[in-house]
Amino acid sequence: MAELLIEGVAKSFGPVVALAEATLAIGDGEFVALLGPSGCGKTTLLRIVAGLEEANCGQVLIGGRDVSALPPRARGLAMVFQNYAVFPHMTVGENVAFGLAMARAPAARIAKQVARAASLMQIETLLGRYPAQLSGGQRQRVAVARALAVEPAVLLMDEPLSNLDALLRLEMRAELKAVLREAGTTTLYVTHDQTEAMGLADRVAVMHEGRIVQIAAPSDVYRRPASVFVGGFVGNPPMNFLRVAAVSGEVRLGALRLSAPMEEGGLLLGIRPEQLAVVETGGFLFRVAVAEPLGTHLLLTGETGGQRMRAVVPPDATVVAGAELLLAFDPAAIRWMDAASGRAIGAA
Amino acid sequence: MRRLRGSAFAAGVAMLAAWTLLPIYLVAIGGFGGPDAVYRWPKSFWPENLSLDTFRRFVAIGGIWQATEQSVKVALITVVLSLALGVPAGYALARLRFRGATTYRLVILLTRAFPVGILALPLAVSFARFGLYDTALGVALVHTALALPFAVLVTASLFVGIPRELEEAAWVFGCTGPGAFRRIILPLALPGIAATAVFSFVLSWNEVFAAAVLTLRHRTLTAFLLTVLSESPLHIQLAGGFMLIVPSVLFIFLVRRYLFAMWGIASR
Ligand SMILES: Nc1ncnc2c1ncn2[C@@H]1O[C@H](COP(=O)(O)OP(=O)(O)O)[C@@H](O)[C@H]1O
Ligand SMILES: [Mg+2]
């Protein structure tokens, strides 16, 4: 176990900039999720940490040691690959023991750690089988067990759940969280699924176009997104952004008077759909275009002042398409964004 | 319409099969049937009076066992050399990105564009100078040159079929580059590599031109038979032909799956 430090790492493939710049510090035993849309450079960053890809510049430090020039085997880490990469010609037991056997660990220690990893991932009964005889979920367990068995300083995971079906994914997510908490391994976990990142991680690093745009606890990323991109990417449905104008330090939205972070000029008002509440008087006008009953809540899509907006209201509300409602929210829930840069105003 | 296309396909298959199998069949009944069967007219299509007499006389030909031994020796050297050179080259083509990879791939095939007939004479001259003339190694070198394009392309397609992540996982879990190749890639590619070996063996076993030009006293079986059989009666020639064909056909049949893979026909 050790802390992982990524400092100013960048990578281009010819003319394609895969990773513009990434700096990230992960504490000992911490679980950080690298979250971003497909193609934003998550895998590239993970592979650079693993030593499978060479960075154009920057450093990777594990436990205070610069490992940038070391081959993967000398970095003291383990990795779970997106397609599992379980060795097909070895039994499950041989797979799980592989890392220890390569390190020439004594047989007793191999047996002990394989047994522990296998019991953590509940694959004790599969140890004699070959991967071809396993289901996708079981192979995934083997891949995680193989990584845990070496008791790595740092554990890297690249979308380990993305090849499982939805129900299994939900199950494995909870299980993985429990197992990794028990193992207490420093973990960098790549995913494009925000629910996964939010549910698993101590902190989430959101990536966009080759850069890390926000690093914060899941609830912070959710409540206080650092940019329009983060607000739109994290949370389902995404955050609403309304173009508004400040006049004398004030923004008016229907009957609402909100104190703006600037005297004059255009800016974006960010508000989560769940923060919106239907009111009798005051508030601003919202015209419902579509109402979707989703069981736990009712999702309304419509517009206010010509701008698209979504609202989440309790499931028992009787709202039909074409209805006009008055909505209001707590001003403290607003996230102001700069209209030009798309960055949060006054963000820490 | 579907039925029509189906039967056209079946007819094509039947014609191709007949094209290949009929001569082999005729050679076989000629060889087994003895002189009567060969010279009788009209020929009987069905085998009659089969006997191993001809083959007994065939294997009694003086020098035939030395020639067979020489053939096996040349073929084995060819196998070792084509694997030793072809497997690493195939791996490089499959895994490494380097400038001119496409050109390299083409050039490999281009080596097949030079007929051995043109190369044989200059080769004989230079081999004589190097002391390679009339040696197993000399013939094996030429056979390796012939087998290498196949060895490289077949093994490259094998390695392409093995996910890169398996290798990367091996590196992460403690293997060096060669270690990962030996522990992960090689076991997974082994059946295909064995097929490549068989193919090189058969190619060398069958090759007659270079073997005939580059040897004098230490002939391979094909080269030996070429000279000996031209003076033998027809049924002995047929028996010899049959003896040469059988191992090749058997071997190729065993490895057909990998040859299909090489030619890009999905056969799984
Ligand atoms: N080996 C490579 N060669 C060329 N381009 C690559 C390579 N690997 C990744 N890229 C490019 O780099 C960008 C980031 O890729 P990646 O890190 O895989 O994204 P993610 O994992 O977030 O989906 C993409 O535009 C991708 O096409
Ligand atoms: Mg990826």
XYZ file of C-alpha atoms and ligand atoms in Angstrom:
644
model
C 0.000 0.000 0.000
C 1.236 3.415 -0.905
C 0.165 6.760 -2.188
C 0.072 7.389 -5.921
C 1.180 10.663 -7.404
C 0.613 11.634 -11.027
C 2.392 14.840 -11.945
C 1.918 16.757 -15.183
C 1.539 13.657 -17.317
C 0.722 14.194 -20.999
C 0.469 11.910 -24.000
C -0.120 12.337 -27.724
C -0.461 9.652 -30.355
C 0.897 11.431 -33.394
C -1.452 14.350 -33.944
C -4.059 12.989 -31.478
C -3.760 14.490 -28.015
C -5.004 11.679 -25.785
C -3.983 13.311 -22.529
C -3.411 17.076 -22.429
C -2.200 17.231 -18.832
C -3.060 15.303 -15.728
C -2.040 15.833 -12.134
C -3.600 13.723 -9.420
C -2.635 12.715 -5.891
C -4.183 9.618 -4.378
C -3.673 8.981 -0.681
C -2.632 5.692 0.874
C -5.625 3.349 0.847
C -7.801 5.848 -0.984
C -10.226 4.884 -3.750
C -10.330 7.411 -6.578
C -12.562 7.032 -9.609
C -11.492 8.515 -12.912
C -14.751 9.507 -14.554
C -15.295 10.854 -18.040
C -16.961 10.210 -21.368
C -15.514 7.714 -23.804
C -12.342 8.931 -25.509
C -11.375 11.533 -22.891
C -8.085 9.797 -22.073
C -8.901 7.715 -18.979
C -7.423 4.485 -20.272
C -4.365 6.303 -21.553
C -3.729 7.776 -18.100
C -4.205 4.401 -16.421
C -1.852 2.702 -18.872
C 0.783 5.352 -18.244
C 0.526 4.696 -14.506
C 0.833 0.964 -15.198
C 3.858 1.492 -17.428
C 2.119 0.028 -20.469
C 2.304 3.370 -22.243
C 5.106 5.878 -22.143
C 4.142 9.455 -21.289
C 5.509 12.353 -23.329
C 6.240 14.203 -20.112
C 5.462 14.180 -16.410
C 6.076 11.675 -13.648
C 4.375 8.868 -11.812
C 5.353 8.295 -8.179
C 4.280 5.305 -6.134
C 5.045 5.447 -2.428
C 7.316 8.430 -3.059
C 9.403 6.530 -5.619
C 9.561 7.789 -9.198
C 8.525 4.769 -11.274
C 8.271 6.599 -14.620
C 11.252 4.779 -16.079
C 10.443 1.356 -14.618
C 8.797 -1.488 -16.553
C 5.297 -2.539 -15.420
C 6.577 -5.511 -13.406
C 8.783 -3.326 -11.214
C 6.100 -0.836 -10.197
C 4.423 -2.882 -7.506
C 0.952 -2.552 -8.913
C -1.807 -4.799 -10.159
C -4.391 -4.186 -12.835
C -7.844 -5.408 -13.747
C -8.389 -5.135 -17.486
C -11.622 -4.162 -19.180
C -11.868 -7.544 -20.942
C -10.440 -9.299 -17.836
C -7.382 -10.705 -19.693
C -7.558 -13.914 -17.699
C -4.991 -16.389 -19.086
C -7.032 -18.986 -21.001
C -4.490 -21.815 -20.760
C -4.235 -21.678 -16.980
C -6.708 -22.780 -14.350
C -8.361 -20.190 -12.156
C -5.989 -21.157 -9.354
C -2.934 -20.706 -11.577
C -4.282 -17.389 -12.762
C -4.759 -16.085 -9.240
C -1.326 -17.373 -8.218
C 0.398 -15.990 -11.327
C 1.734 -12.717 -9.880
C 3.053 -14.394 -6.737
C 4.635 -17.215 -8.704
C 6.401 -14.684 -10.929
C 7.708 -12.932 -7.822
C 9.019 -16.354 -6.638
C 7.049 -16.176 -3.428
C 7.377 -19.223 -1.166
C 4.727 -21.869 -1.787
C 3.155 -21.425 1.642
C 2.663 -17.713 1.082
C 1.235 -18.299 -2.406
C -1.252 -20.806 -1.019
C -2.290 -18.470 1.767
C -2.771 -15.380 -0.387
C -4.508 -17.245 -3.195
C -6.914 -18.715 -0.670
C -7.591 -15.287 0.795
C -8.170 -13.602 -2.569
C -10.343 -16.490 -3.710
C -12.468 -16.333 -0.610
C -12.807 -12.536 -0.885
C -14.099 -12.930 -4.443
C -16.000 -16.148 -3.621
C -14.353 -18.258 -6.290
C -12.962 -21.022 -4.052
C -15.006 -23.662 -5.856
C -13.754 -22.520 -9.277
C -10.011 -22.779 -8.653
C -9.590 -25.981 -10.684
C -11.539 -24.771 -13.703
C -10.354 -23.141 -16.915
C -11.572 -19.663 -17.891
C -13.471 -21.050 -20.873
C -15.724 -22.846 -18.409
C -16.643 -19.625 -16.585
C -19.319 -17.003 -17.111
C -18.410 -13.356 -17.701
C -19.133 -12.469 -14.102
C -16.963 -15.296 -12.828
C -14.078 -14.307 -15.088
C -14.379 -10.809 -13.746
C -14.065 -12.174 -10.205
C -10.979 -14.141 -11.216
C -9.399 -11.001 -12.680
C -9.999 -9.084 -9.452
C -8.762 -11.998 -7.328
C -5.593 -12.231 -9.431
C -4.967 -8.540 -8.756
C -5.728 -8.716 -5.032
C -3.613 -11.841 -4.491
C -0.347 -9.971 -5.067
C -1.326 -7.432 -2.382
C -0.310 -4.570 -4.673
C 0.765 -1.130 -3.542
C -1.661 0.310 -6.087
C -4.608 -1.337 -7.800
C -5.654 -0.121 -11.246
C -9.018 -0.987 -12.755
C -10.176 -0.108 -16.259
C -13.956 -0.266 -16.522
C -14.012 -3.669 -14.834
C -17.794 -3.849 -14.784
C -18.602 -2.518 -18.233
C -18.844 -5.968 -19.833
C -21.403 -7.261 -17.344
C -25.141 -6.974 -17.736
C -26.960 -4.329 -15.723
C -28.139 -6.458 -12.811
C -24.801 -8.212 -12.350
C -23.070 -4.865 -12.534
C -25.159 -3.550 -9.663
C -24.373 -6.651 -7.615
C -20.642 -6.583 -8.368
C -20.459 -2.884 -7.604
C -21.608 -3.344 -4.034
C -19.420 -6.402 -3.624
C -16.361 -4.696 -5.051
C -16.818 -1.806 -2.680
C -16.945 -4.122 0.331
C -13.957 -6.191 -0.835
C -11.766 -3.204 -1.636
C -12.642 -1.531 1.646
C -11.526 -4.651 3.447
C -8.349 -4.942 1.372
C -7.631 -1.250 1.961
C -5.671 -0.945 -1.292
C -4.908 2.359 -2.964
C -7.142 2.184 -6.024
C -7.498 4.101 -9.258
C -10.709 3.063 -10.937
C -11.602 4.113 -14.477
C -15.225 4.332 -15.561
C -17.516 6.284 -17.838
C -20.493 5.408 -15.638
C -21.165 8.205 -13.181
C -23.292 6.022 -10.892
C -20.372 3.629 -10.561
C -17.904 6.416 -9.834
C -20.171 8.129 -7.332
C -21.132 4.893 -5.620
C -17.657 3.426 -5.245
C -15.138 6.175 -4.827
C -13.867 8.242 -1.922
C -13.090 10.933 -4.459
C -13.999 11.360 -8.096
C -11.675 12.858 -10.704
C -13.742 14.040 -13.640
C -11.954 14.076 -16.999
C -12.858 15.994 -20.102
C -10.925 16.147 -23.357
C -7.660 14.944 -21.917
C -7.753 17.003 -18.726
C -8.869 16.406 -15.167
C -11.433 19.153 -14.647
C -12.489 18.439 -11.070
C -11.294 16.294 -8.183
C -13.646 16.114 -5.229
C -15.796 13.875 -3.060
C -18.792 12.436 -4.964
C -21.308 14.649 -3.189
C -19.206 17.732 -3.900
C -18.873 16.884 -7.570
C -22.606 16.483 -7.637
C -23.559 19.617 -5.719
C -20.744 21.906 -6.711
C -19.647 20.966 -10.253
C -16.579 22.892 -11.369
C -17.887 23.494 -14.867
C -20.911 23.268 -17.121
C -19.437 20.021 -18.465
C -19.231 18.392 -15.032
C -22.738 19.545 -14.119
C -24.062 18.070 -17.329
C -22.071 14.820 -17.147
C -22.570 13.965 -13.497
C -26.096 13.394 -12.288
C -29.073 11.933 -14.052
C -30.924 13.947 -15.230
C -28.133 16.494 -15.741
C -27.980 19.914 -14.142
C -30.047 22.698 -15.739
C -28.208 25.711 -17.043
C -30.175 28.897 -17.775
C -28.687 31.862 -19.582
C -29.506 34.888 -17.418
C -28.351 38.479 -17.140
C -27.231 40.279 -13.998
C -28.491 43.821 -13.564
C -27.170 45.826 -10.616
C -25.876 42.650 -8.989
C -29.224 40.945 -9.278
C -30.734 38.257 -11.500
C -34.496 38.097 -11.964
C -36.191 34.855 -12.803
C -39.966 35.287 -12.802
C -40.814 36.523 -9.346
C -37.481 35.344 -7.961
C -34.781 37.888 -7.212
C -31.404 36.292 -6.888
C -28.218 38.007 -5.861
C -25.685 37.516 -8.624
C -21.920 37.061 -8.218
C -21.333 40.018 -10.554
C -22.756 43.474 -11.090
C -23.654 43.438 -14.772
C -23.452 40.907 -17.607
C -24.500 37.488 -18.812
C -23.920 34.304 -16.859
C -25.289 30.809 -16.433
C -27.499 29.747 -13.562
C -26.966 26.082 -12.717
C -29.620 24.251 -10.746
C -30.236 20.544 -10.230
C -33.654 19.254 -11.389
C -34.224 17.778 -7.905
C -33.817 21.218 -6.322
C -36.855 22.550 -8.161
C -40.164 22.538 -6.311
C -43.666 23.359 -7.487
C -45.060 26.409 -5.635
C -48.461 28.128 -5.522
C -47.258 31.722 -5.709
C -43.991 33.441 -6.541
C -41.416 31.413 -8.472
C -41.046 31.359 -12.253
C -43.175 29.937 -15.011
C -42.354 26.464 -16.385
C -44.210 24.975 -19.340
C -44.266 21.159 -19.299
C -43.624 19.481 -22.661
C -43.196 15.879 -21.506
C -43.990 14.203 -18.189
C -42.305 10.835 -17.518
C -43.430 8.849 -14.473
C -40.323 6.958 -13.366
C -41.667 5.255 -10.263
C -39.573 6.964 -7.642
C -40.224 10.362 -9.158
C -41.808 12.247 -12.014
C -39.419 13.705 -14.577
C -40.679 16.837 -16.288
C -39.062 18.230 -19.422
C -40.139 21.631 -20.680
C -39.034 25.215 -21.021
C -38.909 28.447 -19.128
C -38.469 31.751 -20.914
C -37.633 29.847 -24.098
C -34.872 27.801 -22.430
C -34.954 24.050 -21.975
C -35.305 22.815 -18.419
C -35.884 19.605 -16.484
C -37.533 19.211 -13.128
C -37.924 16.234 -10.816
C -41.073 16.254 -8.694
C -42.688 13.689 -6.355
C -44.330 10.745 -8.132
C -47.824 11.528 -6.870
C -47.979 14.966 -8.533
C -50.589 15.053 -11.288
C -48.945 16.920 -14.102
C -49.803 16.510 -17.765
C -48.017 17.699 -20.891
C -48.831 21.315 -21.687
C -49.393 22.251 -18.031
C -47.913 25.473 -16.722
C -46.374 25.382 -13.286
C -44.658 27.804 -10.969
C -41.282 26.566 -9.807
C -38.958 27.837 -7.109
C -35.701 26.745 -5.469
C -33.376 27.504 -2.609
C -30.872 30.169 -3.810
C -28.147 28.340 -1.874
C -28.467 25.447 -4.351
C -27.501 27.626 -7.322
C -24.195 27.004 -9.076
C -23.217 30.114 -11.053
C -21.169 29.548 -14.176
C -19.241 31.956 -16.356
C -21.102 32.170 -19.676
C -17.922 32.393 -21.751
C -15.603 29.844 -20.135
C -18.265 27.485 -18.754
C -16.398 27.413 -15.420
C -17.964 27.859 -12.019
C -17.771 31.381 -10.654
C -16.059 31.703 -7.298
C -15.324 28.004 -7.252
C -12.821 26.833 -4.734
C -33.020 -19.624 -56.559
C -31.451 -20.571 -53.245
C -31.552 -24.227 -54.253
C -29.975 -23.410 -57.580
C -27.124 -21.549 -55.941
C -26.722 -24.357 -53.459
C -26.404 -26.973 -56.177
C -24.043 -24.770 -58.215
C -21.863 -24.522 -55.116
C -22.002 -28.281 -54.586
C -21.077 -28.866 -58.218
C -18.098 -26.528 -57.868
C -16.942 -28.316 -54.756
C -17.323 -31.688 -56.476
C -15.305 -30.523 -59.479
C -12.500 -29.139 -57.337
C -12.418 -32.306 -55.268
C -12.332 -34.467 -58.398
C -9.574 -32.292 -59.853
C -7.399 -33.005 -56.833
C -8.474 -36.464 -55.765
C -8.877 -38.234 -59.107
C -5.181 -38.119 -60.063
C -4.231 -39.264 -56.569
C -6.697 -42.104 -56.870
C -5.406 -43.137 -60.275
C -1.837 -42.994 -59.034
C -2.858 -45.178 -56.117
C -4.578 -47.911 -58.115
C -1.690 -47.784 -60.594
C 0.773 -48.280 -57.795
C -1.165 -51.007 -56.022
C -2.439 -52.754 -59.095
C 0.905 -53.817 -60.511
C 2.048 -53.711 -64.167
C -1.105 -55.382 -65.520
C -3.377 -52.685 -64.243
C -1.171 -49.930 -65.589
C -0.841 -51.246 -69.103
C -4.295 -52.742 -69.537
C -6.641 -51.003 -71.925
C -9.425 -50.052 -71.456
C -8.510 -49.088 -67.935
C -10.634 -50.331 -65.096
C -11.704 -47.570 -62.773
C -12.180 -49.992 -59.911
C -9.156 -51.473 -58.212
C -8.489 -55.145 -58.953
C -5.819 -57.599 -57.853
C -4.371 -55.188 -55.371
C -0.979 -56.153 -54.064
C 1.949 -54.623 -52.297
C 4.392 -56.191 -54.734
C 5.218 -52.976 -56.488
C 5.880 -51.247 -53.204
C 8.172 -54.048 -52.104
C 10.175 -53.608 -55.256
C 10.087 -49.850 -54.790
C 11.572 -49.848 -51.303
C 14.225 -52.283 -52.430
C 15.704 -49.734 -54.816
C 19.302 -49.103 -53.830
C 19.920 -45.819 -52.037
C 16.290 -45.087 -51.367
C 16.698 -45.149 -47.594
C 19.649 -42.760 -47.638
C 17.570 -40.446 -49.794
C 14.648 -40.669 -47.386
C 16.954 -39.964 -44.495
C 18.394 -36.995 -46.367
C 14.874 -35.738 -47.077
C 13.917 -35.931 -43.420
C 17.143 -34.211 -42.419
C 16.635 -31.370 -44.889
C 12.983 -31.020 -43.877
C 13.840 -30.890 -40.170
C 16.510 -28.243 -40.694
C 13.999 -26.317 -42.795
C 11.439 -26.524 -39.980
C 13.922 -25.330 -37.359
C 15.180 -22.451 -39.497
C 11.754 -21.279 -40.655
C 10.441 -21.274 -37.098
C 13.545 -19.628 -35.667
C 13.277 -16.827 -38.217
C 9.554 -16.841 -38.953
C 8.119 -16.760 -35.430
C 9.970 -13.620 -34.281
C 9.247 -11.917 -37.600
C 5.577 -12.851 -37.334
C 5.486 -11.523 -33.794
C 7.050 -8.248 -34.893
C 4.560 -7.880 -37.729
C 1.635 -8.599 -35.406
C 2.614 -6.529 -32.398
C 5.130 -3.834 -33.167
C 4.364 -0.695 -35.033
C 7.321 0.278 -37.135
C 7.904 2.316 -40.212
C 7.501 0.297 -43.378
C 5.523 -2.540 -41.798
C 3.183 -2.693 -44.772
C 6.030 -2.653 -47.248
C 7.744 -5.372 -45.248
C 4.613 -7.496 -45.450
C 4.524 -7.078 -49.227
C 8.209 -7.795 -49.652
C 7.762 -11.042 -47.750
C 5.247 -12.161 -50.320
C 7.380 -10.827 -53.127
C 10.097 -13.350 -52.348
C 7.711 -15.904 -53.767
C 7.687 -14.043 -57.059
C 11.173 -15.297 -57.987
C 10.940 -18.802 -59.433
C 13.401 -21.223 -57.925
C 14.321 -22.156 -61.472
C 15.920 -18.782 -62.043
C 17.720 -18.754 -58.710
C 18.872 -22.342 -58.740
C 21.839 -22.051 -61.055
C 23.469 -18.977 -59.484
C 22.782 -20.567 -56.116
C 24.505 -23.771 -57.156
C 27.565 -21.753 -58.149
C 27.747 -19.748 -54.929
C 26.916 -22.780 -52.797
C 29.841 -24.576 -54.380
C 32.021 -21.650 -53.354
C 30.709 -21.650 -49.750
C 30.993 -25.406 -49.447
C 27.238 -25.756 -49.172
C 26.788 -27.618 -52.439
C 25.478 -31.153 -52.017
C 24.799 -30.671 -48.295
C 21.567 -30.949 -46.352
C 22.074 -27.463 -44.967
C 22.378 -25.958 -48.436
C 19.097 -27.442 -49.630
C 17.448 -26.586 -46.322
C 18.480 -22.950 -46.709
C 16.690 -22.713 -50.045
C 13.666 -24.517 -48.637
C 13.653 -22.135 -45.688
C 13.573 -19.224 -48.096
C 10.541 -20.832 -49.714
C 8.786 -21.649 -46.444
C 9.565 -18.403 -44.651
C 6.845 -16.191 -46.184
C 4.237 -18.678 -45.028
C 5.839 -19.084 -41.631
C 5.905 -15.318 -41.090
C 2.379 -14.654 -42.272
C 0.804 -17.627 -40.499
C 2.460 -16.866 -37.165
C 1.652 -13.166 -37.546
C -2.010 -14.026 -37.930
C -1.755 -16.284 -34.874
C -0.272 -13.530 -32.755
C -2.800 -10.989 -33.983
C -5.468 -13.371 -32.728
C -4.074 -13.361 -29.192
C -5.356 -10.326 -27.274
C -2.638 -7.838 -26.441
C -4.091 -7.470 -22.952
C -3.034 -11.018 -22.087
C 0.544 -10.046 -22.706
C 0.147 -6.764 -20.864
C -1.393 -8.575 -17.909
C 1.646 -10.837 -17.852
C 3.949 -7.796 -17.810
C 1.991 -6.165 -15.004
C 2.043 -9.364 -12.960
C 5.789 -9.730 -13.097
C 6.916 -11.032 -16.486
C 9.693 -9.617 -18.630
C 9.010 -9.269 -22.348
C 10.537 -12.649 -23.280
C 9.009 -14.181 -20.141
C 5.508 -13.122 -21.171
C 6.138 -14.482 -24.652
C 7.230 -17.838 -23.300
C 4.581 -18.187 -20.583
C 1.542 -16.703 -22.308
C 1.934 -16.180 -26.049
C 3.814 -19.327 -26.951
C 1.456 -21.807 -25.234
C -1.525 -20.110 -26.840
C 0.076 -20.040 -30.286
C 1.547 -23.525 -30.060
C -1.040 -25.411 -32.148
C -0.649 -22.862 -34.936
C 3.131 -22.925 -34.689
C 3.011 -26.711 -34.922
C 0.914 -26.317 -38.061
C 3.518 -23.942 -39.465
C 6.196 -26.515 -38.730
C 4.230 -29.220 -40.519
C 3.680 -26.943 -43.464
C 7.380 -26.151 -43.762
C 8.152 -29.855 -43.464
C 5.764 -30.757 -46.258
C 7.018 -27.958 -48.458
C 10.588 -29.168 -48.074
C 9.556 -32.801 -48.489
C 7.850 -32.034 -51.792
C 10.320 -29.593 -53.274
C 12.222 -31.156 -56.133
C 13.788 -28.506 -58.313
C 16.236 -26.851 -55.939
C 16.975 -30.193 -54.341
C 17.858 -31.693 -57.706
C 20.056 -28.801 -58.819
C 21.872 -28.300 -55.531
C 22.767 -31.894 -54.763
C 24.676 -34.594 -56.521
C 25.267 -37.597 -54.338
C 23.303 -36.636 -51.240
C 19.938 -36.380 -52.866
C 16.634 -35.889 -51.140
C 13.942 -38.434 -51.849
C 12.204 -36.331 -54.485
C 15.415 -35.521 -56.330
C 16.567 -39.105 -56.031
C 13.321 -40.493 -57.396
C 13.337 -37.957 -60.197
C 16.513 -39.503 -61.570
C 15.872 -43.115 -60.635
C 12.252 -43.366 -61.621
C 12.659 -41.813 -65.036
C 14.256 -45.109 -65.988
C 11.730 -47.332 -64.164
C 8.549 -48.955 -65.422
C 5.391 -46.931 -65.055
C 3.848 -48.828 -62.157
C 6.972 -48.284 -60.065
C 6.858 -44.603 -60.900
C 3.266 -44.514 -59.742
C 4.129 -46.297 -56.512
C 6.897 -43.771 -55.878
C 4.538 -40.911 -56.618
C 2.025 -42.323 -54.190
C 4.653 -42.647 -51.471
C 5.544 -38.988 -51.934
C 1.982 -37.734 -51.976
C 0.647 -39.530 -48.920
C 2.637 -37.821 -46.148
C 1.941 -34.365 -47.603
C -1.767 -34.947 -47.951
C -1.992 -36.361 -44.442
C -0.050 -33.517 -42.900
C -1.929 -30.822 -44.764
C -5.194 -32.426 -43.767
C -4.138 -32.294 -40.117
C -3.308 -28.595 -40.209
C -5.983 -27.400 -42.651
C -7.645 -25.176 -40.048
C -4.542 -23.022 -39.671
C -3.977 -22.760 -43.386
C -7.507 -21.443 -43.755
C -6.753 -18.894 -41.061
C -3.702 -17.843 -43.015
C -5.676 -17.220 -46.140
C -8.136 -15.105 -44.251
C -11.015 -17.529 -44.439
C -12.871 -17.565 -41.162
C -13.109 -21.225 -40.299
C -14.025 -21.311 -36.640
N -2.667 3.526 -29.246
C -3.331 4.625 -29.675
N -3.047 5.163 -30.885
C -3.691 6.255 -31.321
N -4.653 6.911 -30.643
C -4.991 6.434 -29.438
C -4.348 5.263 -28.885
N -4.888 5.018 -27.662
C -5.811 5.990 -27.460
N -5.883 6.844 -28.513
C -6.749 8.024 -28.622
O -6.597 8.775 -27.452
C -7.846 9.249 -27.007
C -8.098 8.789 -25.593
O -8.261 7.395 -25.587
P -8.559 6.575 -24.257
O -7.533 6.917 -23.244
O -8.673 5.151 -24.635
O -9.974 7.122 -23.810
P -11.023 6.532 -22.762
O -10.395 5.379 -22.073
O -11.319 7.675 -21.859
O -12.218 6.143 -23.551
C -8.874 8.767 -28.002
O -9.133 9.811 -28.899
C -8.199 7.620 -28.680
O -8.650 7.499 -30.005
Mg -11.108 3.324 -21.964
